[in-house]
Amino acid sequence: MKPKIWLSSPHMSGNELSYINEAFETNWVAPLGPNVNGFESDLESYLKDNRHVAALASGTSALHLSLIMLGVGNEDEVICQSKTFSASANPIVYQGASPVFVDSERDTWNMCPEQLEIAIKDRISKGVKPKAIIAVHLYGMPYKVDQINEVALKYSIPVVEDSAESLGSLYKGKNCGTLGDFSILSFNGNKIITTSGGGALVTKSKTLKQQAVFLATQARDDAPHYLHSQIGYNYRMSNIVAGIGRGQMTILDSHVAKRRSNHQFYFDAFKKNNKITFLQEPEGYFSNRWLSCILLDSKETREGLRLALEKENIESRPLWKPMHQQPVFEKYPSYLNGVSDELFEKGLCLPSGSNLTDNELGRIVSAINSYFVTC
Ligand SMILES: *Cc1c(COP(=O)(O)O)cnc(C)c1O
């Protein structure tokens, strides 16, 4: 068997261990310390636009805290992009609220602004105004930020920007992760940079960051004894994990460049194959190309290709199965136009890691080419 080629695997810079060693030597082995502060300020300098960053245990915990801080509770409804990973929607249910799913458009595969407005109007006519909108930059491609914000502003509904897959992407020159009322990042093992597990909440003010850190460290009031007037969470990032993050920040831009060159390599290799198409960057959009995705001409071709790659020990995966199709979310309202269903049927994510070698890329392309010769 040839060695396994993974979809997206961790890629260390080599600097991580020095930060971790320093944490051990100084005994900062806790969910606070110099690496946590250092990682937050590295992220703040990277993101710019005066944002404040709270390093947390995961992207999911960052989403959860953003909903808590927006006051989402029982009986509320929160709009969420249907085409996404389940972690975007789960925290809505943690809060006892109901998700309302909105379909995608074809230019970015993200939330469709027209469907969003249809959904908002319909929910309002039913007597419940949505409390927040969770929009996602899938696979690193920014969503239609101006159009989504325009609808959100028109109805005064805050936007939570799920930027878990899009650190390093830009929309009209601005960093993804700075484009919502709250934004979240993820540093899970498969993301563009990883801390093994981790995430961050990006806020517009220092006060909001402090509030997030307060909630993430068990909501301890200022007193010599343990005093609580609110429910707290254990969601802070540890100082060891943050050391990995500081090392990863030194190579973030080179990871973006390598992922973009993977995408370009696939694009050039399959230009002449009329059964394969790619998502182009619209004018003003810059994708980190976290995952390189292709669309095939049918569900059968997509599944045939996936199995052919699996035989060659190459991991690939269908695009996210939309939330409105998930057994756990089926019962919630959704506003659909067929786009995310079609993308799920025809789309495939190819290996996209920043550590892919030329040899591995060559193996992937020849496996795909021989599938199309024999099928
Ligand atoms: C990975 C991911 C998350 C969750 O991040 P974790 O750090 O794994 O909790 C949320 N949303 C999207 C779109 C993701 O891809």
Coordinates of C-alpha atoms and ligand atoms in Angstrom, one line a residue:
M1 CA 0.0 0.0 0.0
K2 CA 1.3 3.5 -0.9
P3 CA 1.6 5.9 2.1
K4 CA -1.6 7.7 3.1
I5 CA -2.2 11.2 1.7
W6 CA -4.4 13.2 4.2
L7 CA -7.0 15.8 3.4
S8 CA -5.4 18.4 5.7
S9 CA -2.9 17.5 8.4
P10 CA -1.0 19.6 11.1
H11 CA 2.1 21.3 9.8
M12 CA 4.5 22.6 12.5
S13 CA 7.1 25.4 11.9
G14 CA 9.7 24.1 14.3
N15 CA 9.4 27.2 16.6
E16 CA 6.5 25.7 18.7
L17 CA 8.7 23.7 21.0
S18 CA 10.7 26.6 22.2
Y19 CA 7.5 28.4 23.4
I20 CA 6.3 25.2 25.1
N21 CA 9.7 24.6 26.8
E22 CA 9.7 28.2 28.1
A23 CA 6.2 27.5 29.6
F24 CA 7.6 24.4 31.3
E25 CA 10.7 26.2 32.5
T26 CA 8.7 29.0 34.0
N27 CA 6.0 26.7 35.3
W28 CA 3.2 28.5 33.4
V29 CA 1.2 25.3 32.9
A30 CA -2.3 26.8 33.3
P31 CA -5.1 28.4 31.3
L32 CA -3.3 31.7 31.4
G33 CA 0.3 33.0 31.1
P34 CA 2.7 34.7 28.7
N35 CA 2.0 32.5 25.7
V36 CA -1.8 33.2 26.0
N37 CA -1.1 36.9 26.0
G38 CA 1.5 36.6 23.3
F39 CA -0.7 34.6 21.0
E40 CA -3.5 37.0 21.5
S41 CA -1.4 40.0 20.6
D42 CA 0.1 38.1 17.6
L43 CA -3.4 37.6 16.3
E44 CA -4.4 41.2 17.0
S45 CA -1.4 42.5 15.0
Y46 CA -2.2 40.1 12.2
L47 CA -5.9 40.9 12.0
K48 CA -5.5 44.7 12.5
D49 CA -8.6 46.9 12.4
N50 CA -8.4 47.4 16.3
R51 CA -9.8 44.0 17.1
H52 CA -9.4 42.4 20.5
V53 CA -8.8 38.6 20.7
A54 CA -9.7 36.2 23.5
A55 CA -7.9 32.8 23.1
L56 CA -10.2 29.9 23.9
A57 CA -10.4 26.2 24.1
S58 CA -12.1 25.8 20.6
G59 CA -13.9 27.6 17.8
T60 CA -17.1 26.0 19.1
S61 CA -16.6 27.6 22.6
A62 CA -16.0 31.0 20.9
L63 CA -19.3 30.6 19.0
H64 CA -21.1 29.7 22.2
L65 CA -19.7 32.7 24.1
S66 CA -20.7 35.0 21.2
L67 CA -24.3 33.8 21.4
I68 CA -24.3 34.2 25.2
M69 CA -22.9 37.7 24.9
L70 CA -25.6 38.6 22.4
G71 CA -28.2 37.4 24.9
V72 CA -29.4 34.4 22.9
G73 CA -31.6 32.2 25.1
N74 CA -34.7 30.0 25.3
E75 CA -37.3 30.6 22.6
D76 CA -34.9 32.7 20.5
E77 CA -34.2 32.0 16.9
V78 CA -30.7 32.3 15.3
I79 CA -30.2 32.2 11.6
C80 CA -27.3 30.0 10.4
Q81 CA -25.8 29.2 7.1
S82 CA -27.0 25.7 6.2
K83 CA -23.9 24.7 4.3
T84 CA -21.3 24.5 7.1
F85 CA -19.8 22.2 9.7
S86 CA -22.2 21.3 12.5
A87 CA -20.1 23.3 15.0
S88 CA -21.5 26.5 13.5
A89 CA -25.0 25.5 14.6
N90 CA -24.6 23.4 17.7
P91 CA -24.1 26.4 20.1
I92 CA -27.5 27.7 19.1
V93 CA -29.0 24.6 20.6
Y94 CA -26.7 24.7 23.7
Q95 CA -28.5 28.0 24.4
G96 CA -31.9 26.4 24.1
A97 CA -32.6 28.5 21.0
S98 CA -33.7 27.2 17.6
P99 CA -31.6 27.4 14.4
V100 CA -33.1 28.7 11.2
F101 CA -31.1 27.5 8.2
V102 CA -30.4 29.6 5.1
D103 CA -29.1 28.3 1.8
S104 CA -26.1 29.3 -0.2
E105 CA -25.4 31.2 -3.5
R106 CA -23.2 30.0 -6.3
D107 CA -20.5 32.7 -6.4
T108 CA -18.9 31.9 -3.0
W109 CA -21.0 28.8 -1.8
N110 CA -21.9 30.8 1.3
M111 CA -25.0 32.4 2.7
C112 CA -27.3 33.8 0.0
P113 CA -28.3 37.4 0.9
E114 CA -31.6 37.1 -0.9
Q115 CA -32.6 33.9 1.0
L116 CA -31.4 35.6 4.2
E117 CA -33.8 38.5 3.7
I118 CA -36.7 36.1 2.8
A119 CA -36.0 34.1 6.0
I120 CA -35.9 37.2 8.2
K121 CA -39.1 38.6 6.8
D122 CA -40.9 35.3 7.2
R123 CA -39.7 34.8 10.8
I124 CA -40.8 38.3 11.7
S125 CA -44.2 37.7 10.1
K126 CA -44.5 34.6 12.3
G127 CA -43.8 36.7 15.4
V128 CA -40.1 36.0 16.1
K129 CA -37.3 38.3 15.1
P130 CA -34.0 36.4 14.7
K131 CA -31.6 37.3 17.4
A132 CA -28.4 36.8 15.4
I133 CA -27.0 35.7 12.0
I134 CA -24.1 33.2 11.8
A135 CA -22.4 33.5 8.4
V136 CA -19.5 31.3 7.4
H137 CA -16.5 31.7 5.0
L138 CA -16.4 28.1 3.8
Y139 CA -13.2 26.6 2.7
G140 CA -11.6 30.0 3.1
M141 CA -13.8 31.8 0.5
P142 CA -15.3 35.0 2.0
Y143 CA -19.0 35.2 2.0
K144 CA -20.7 38.3 0.4
V145 CA -19.9 40.5 3.4
D146 CA -21.3 43.8 2.1
Q147 CA -24.6 42.2 1.0
I148 CA -25.1 40.2 4.2
N149 CA -24.2 43.2 6.4
E150 CA -26.7 45.3 4.4
V151 CA -29.5 42.9 5.2
A152 CA -28.4 42.5 8.8
L153 CA -28.3 46.3 9.3
K154 CA -31.7 46.8 7.7
Y155 CA -33.2 44.6 10.4
S156 CA -30.7 45.5 13.1
I157 CA -29.6 41.9 13.6
P158 CA -26.0 41.3 14.7
V159 CA -23.7 39.1 12.6
V160 CA -21.4 36.4 14.1
E161 CA -18.7 35.7 11.5
D162 CA -17.6 32.1 11.6
S163 CA -14.0 32.5 10.3
A164 CA -12.9 29.0 11.5
E165 CA -11.7 28.1 8.0
S166 CA -10.6 31.5 6.8
L167 CA -7.8 32.9 8.8
G168 CA -5.5 34.6 6.2
S169 CA -8.4 35.3 3.7
L170 CA -9.3 38.8 2.8
Y171 CA -12.5 40.6 1.7
K172 CA -11.8 43.9 -0.1
G173 CA -8.4 44.0 1.6
K174 CA -9.8 43.4 5.1
N175 CA -9.0 40.3 7.1
C176 CA -11.6 37.6 7.6
G177 CA -12.1 37.5 11.3
T178 CA -12.7 41.2 11.6
L179 CA -15.9 41.5 9.5
G180 CA -18.6 40.6 12.0
D181 CA -20.0 42.0 15.3
F182 CA -18.3 39.0 16.8
S183 CA -15.9 36.8 14.8
I184 CA -14.5 33.4 15.7
L185 CA -11.4 31.5 14.7
S186 CA -10.5 27.8 15.1
F187 CA -7.1 26.2 15.6
N188 CA -8.3 22.6 15.4
G189 CA -5.9 19.9 14.0
N190 CA -7.1 20.3 10.4
K191 CA -7.2 24.1 10.1
I192 CA -4.8 26.4 8.4
I193 CA -2.8 26.8 11.6
T194 CA -3.4 24.5 14.5
T195 CA -2.7 24.4 18.3
S196 CA -3.8 20.8 18.4
G197 CA -7.2 22.1 19.6
G198 CA -8.1 25.7 20.2
G199 CA -10.0 28.8 19.1
A200 CA -10.5 32.5 19.6
L201 CA -13.2 35.1 19.9
V202 CA -12.5 38.3 18.1
T203 CA -14.3 41.4 19.5
K204 CA -14.7 45.1 18.6
S205 CA -13.7 46.4 22.1
K206 CA -11.5 45.6 25.0
T207 CA -14.5 45.5 27.3
L208 CA -16.1 42.8 25.2
K209 CA -12.9 40.8 25.3
Q210 CA -12.7 41.1 29.1
Q211 CA -16.3 40.0 29.4
A212 CA -15.5 36.9 27.2
V213 CA -12.5 36.0 29.3
F214 CA -14.6 36.4 32.5
L215 CA -17.2 34.0 31.2
A216 CA -14.5 31.6 29.9
T217 CA -12.8 31.4 33.3
Q218 CA -15.9 30.4 35.4
A219 CA -17.3 33.9 35.8
R220 CA -15.5 34.6 39.1
D221 CA -16.5 38.0 40.6
D222 CA -13.9 40.2 42.2
A223 CA -13.7 38.9 45.8
P224 CA -11.1 37.1 48.0
H225 CA -13.4 34.0 48.1
Y226 CA -15.1 32.4 45.1
L227 CA -18.1 34.5 44.3
H228 CA -20.4 34.0 41.3
S229 CA -23.3 36.0 40.1
Q230 CA -23.4 34.5 36.7
I231 CA -23.0 31.0 35.1
G232 CA -19.5 30.6 33.9
Y233 CA -17.6 28.3 31.5
N234 CA -14.2 26.6 31.4
Y235 CA -13.3 27.8 27.9
R236 CA -9.9 29.5 28.2
M237 CA -6.9 28.3 26.2
S238 CA -4.0 26.8 28.1
N239 CA -0.6 28.4 28.1
I240 CA 0.9 25.3 26.6
V241 CA -1.5 25.2 23.7
A242 CA -1.0 28.9 23.1
G243 CA 2.8 28.2 22.8
I244 CA 2.0 26.1 19.7
G245 CA -0.1 29.0 18.4
R246 CA 2.8 31.5 18.7
G247 CA 5.0 29.2 16.7
Q248 CA 2.3 28.7 14.1
M249 CA 1.8 32.4 13.7
T250 CA 5.4 32.7 12.3
I251 CA 4.4 30.6 9.3
L252 CA 0.7 31.5 8.7
D253 CA 1.4 33.5 5.6
S254 CA 3.5 30.8 4.0
H255 CA 0.8 28.2 4.8
V256 CA -1.7 30.4 3.0
A257 CA 0.7 30.7 0.0
K258 CA 1.2 26.9 -0.2
R259 CA -2.5 26.2 0.1
R260 CA -3.2 28.6 -2.7
S261 CA -0.5 27.0 -4.8
N262 CA -2.0 23.6 -4.3
H263 CA -5.3 25.0 -5.6
Q264 CA -3.6 26.5 -8.6
F265 CA -1.8 23.2 -9.3
Y266 CA -5.1 21.3 -9.4
F267 CA -6.7 24.1 -11.5
D268 CA -3.9 23.9 -14.1
A269 CA -3.9 20.1 -14.1
F270 CA -7.6 19.8 -14.8
K271 CA -8.2 22.8 -17.0
K272 CA -9.0 20.6 -20.0
N273 CA -11.2 18.1 -18.1
N274 CA -14.8 19.3 -18.8
K275 CA -16.2 17.2 -15.9
I276 CA -14.3 19.2 -13.3
T277 CA -15.0 22.8 -12.4
F278 CA -13.6 25.1 -9.7
L279 CA -14.9 28.0 -7.5
Q280 CA -13.2 31.2 -8.8
E281 CA -12.4 34.1 -6.6
P282 CA -14.8 37.0 -7.3
E283 CA -13.2 40.5 -7.8
G284 CA -12.0 41.7 -4.4
Y285 CA -12.0 38.3 -2.7
F286 CA -8.9 36.5 -1.6
S287 CA -9.3 33.0 -0.3
N288 CA -6.7 31.2 1.8
R289 CA -7.9 28.1 -0.1
W290 CA -8.0 26.1 3.1
L291 CA -9.4 23.2 1.2
S292 CA -9.1 22.8 -2.6
C293 CA -12.6 21.8 -3.8
I294 CA -13.8 20.6 -7.2
L295 CA -17.3 20.1 -8.6
L296 CA -18.0 17.1 -10.8
D297 CA -20.7 16.7 -13.4
S298 CA -22.8 14.3 -11.3
K299 CA -23.1 12.6 -7.9
E300 CA -22.1 9.3 -9.5
T301 CA -18.8 10.8 -10.9
R302 CA -18.1 12.4 -7.5
E303 CA -18.6 9.1 -5.6
G304 CA -16.8 7.1 -8.2
L305 CA -13.8 9.5 -8.0
R306 CA -13.8 9.5 -4.2
L307 CA -13.7 5.6 -4.1
A308 CA -11.0 5.5 -6.8
L309 CA -8.9 7.9 -4.6
E310 CA -9.6 5.8 -1.5
K311 CA -8.2 2.8 -3.3
E312 CA -5.0 4.7 -3.9
N313 CA -4.9 5.6 -0.1
I314 CA -5.7 9.2 -0.9
E315 CA -8.2 10.9 1.4
S316 CA -10.9 13.1 -0.1
R317 CA -14.3 14.1 1.2
P318 CA -17.7 15.4 -0.2
L319 CA -18.4 19.0 0.6
W320 CA -20.2 19.7 3.9
K321 CA -23.6 18.0 4.0
P322 CA -26.0 20.9 4.6
M323 CA -27.5 21.3 8.2
H324 CA -31.1 21.1 6.9
Q325 CA -30.3 17.6 5.7
Q326 CA -28.8 16.5 9.1
P327 CA -31.0 14.1 11.1
V328 CA -30.4 16.2 14.3
F329 CA -31.5 19.5 12.6
E330 CA -34.2 18.3 10.2
K331 CA -37.0 19.6 12.3
Y332 CA -35.9 23.2 12.2
P333 CA -37.1 25.8 9.6
S334 CA -35.0 26.3 6.5
Y335 CA -35.0 28.6 3.5
L336 CA -33.7 26.8 0.5
N337 CA -32.9 27.4 -3.2
G338 CA -31.3 24.0 -4.0
V339 CA -27.7 25.3 -4.2
S340 CA -26.2 23.6 -1.1
D341 CA -27.9 20.3 -1.9
E342 CA -26.4 20.4 -5.4
L343 CA -22.9 21.3 -4.0
F344 CA -23.1 18.4 -1.6
E345 CA -23.9 16.0 -4.4
K346 CA -21.3 17.1 -6.9
G347 CA -18.5 18.5 -4.7
L348 CA -15.3 16.9 -3.5
C349 CA -12.5 18.3 -1.3
L350 CA -9.1 17.2 -2.4
P351 CA -5.9 16.9 -0.2
S352 CA -5.0 20.4 0.6
G353 CA -2.4 20.5 3.4
S354 CA 0.5 23.0 3.4
N355 CA 2.8 20.0 3.9
L356 CA 1.9 18.2 0.6
T357 CA 4.9 17.3 -1.4
D358 CA 5.3 17.6 -5.2
N359 CA 5.4 13.9 -5.3
E360 CA 2.1 13.6 -3.4
L361 CA 0.4 16.2 -5.6
G362 CA 1.6 14.2 -8.6
R363 CA 0.1 11.0 -7.2
I364 CA -3.2 12.7 -6.7
V365 CA -3.4 14.1 -10.2
S366 CA -2.5 10.8 -11.9
A367 CA -5.0 8.9 -9.7
I368 CA -7.7 11.4 -10.9
N369 CA -6.6 11.3 -14.5
S370 CA -6.7 7.5 -14.6
Y371 CA -10.2 7.5 -13.1
F372 CA -11.4 9.6 -16.0
V373 CA -9.6 7.4 -18.5
T374 CA -11.3 4.2 -17.2
C375 CA -14.7 5.4 -16.1
Ligands
LIG1 C1 -13.7 23.8 12.6 C2 -14.9 24.6 12.5 C3 -15.6 25.1 13.6 C4 -15.3 24.7 15.0 O1 -14.0 24.9 15.5 P1 -13.4 23.9 16.7 O2 -12.2 24.7 17.0 O3 -13.2 22.6 16.0 O4 -14.4 23.9 17.8 C5 -16.7 26.0 13.5 N1 -17.1 26.3 12.2 C6 -16.5 25.8 11.1 C7 -17.0 26.3 9.8 C8 -15.4 25.0 11.2 O5 -14.9 24.5 10.1

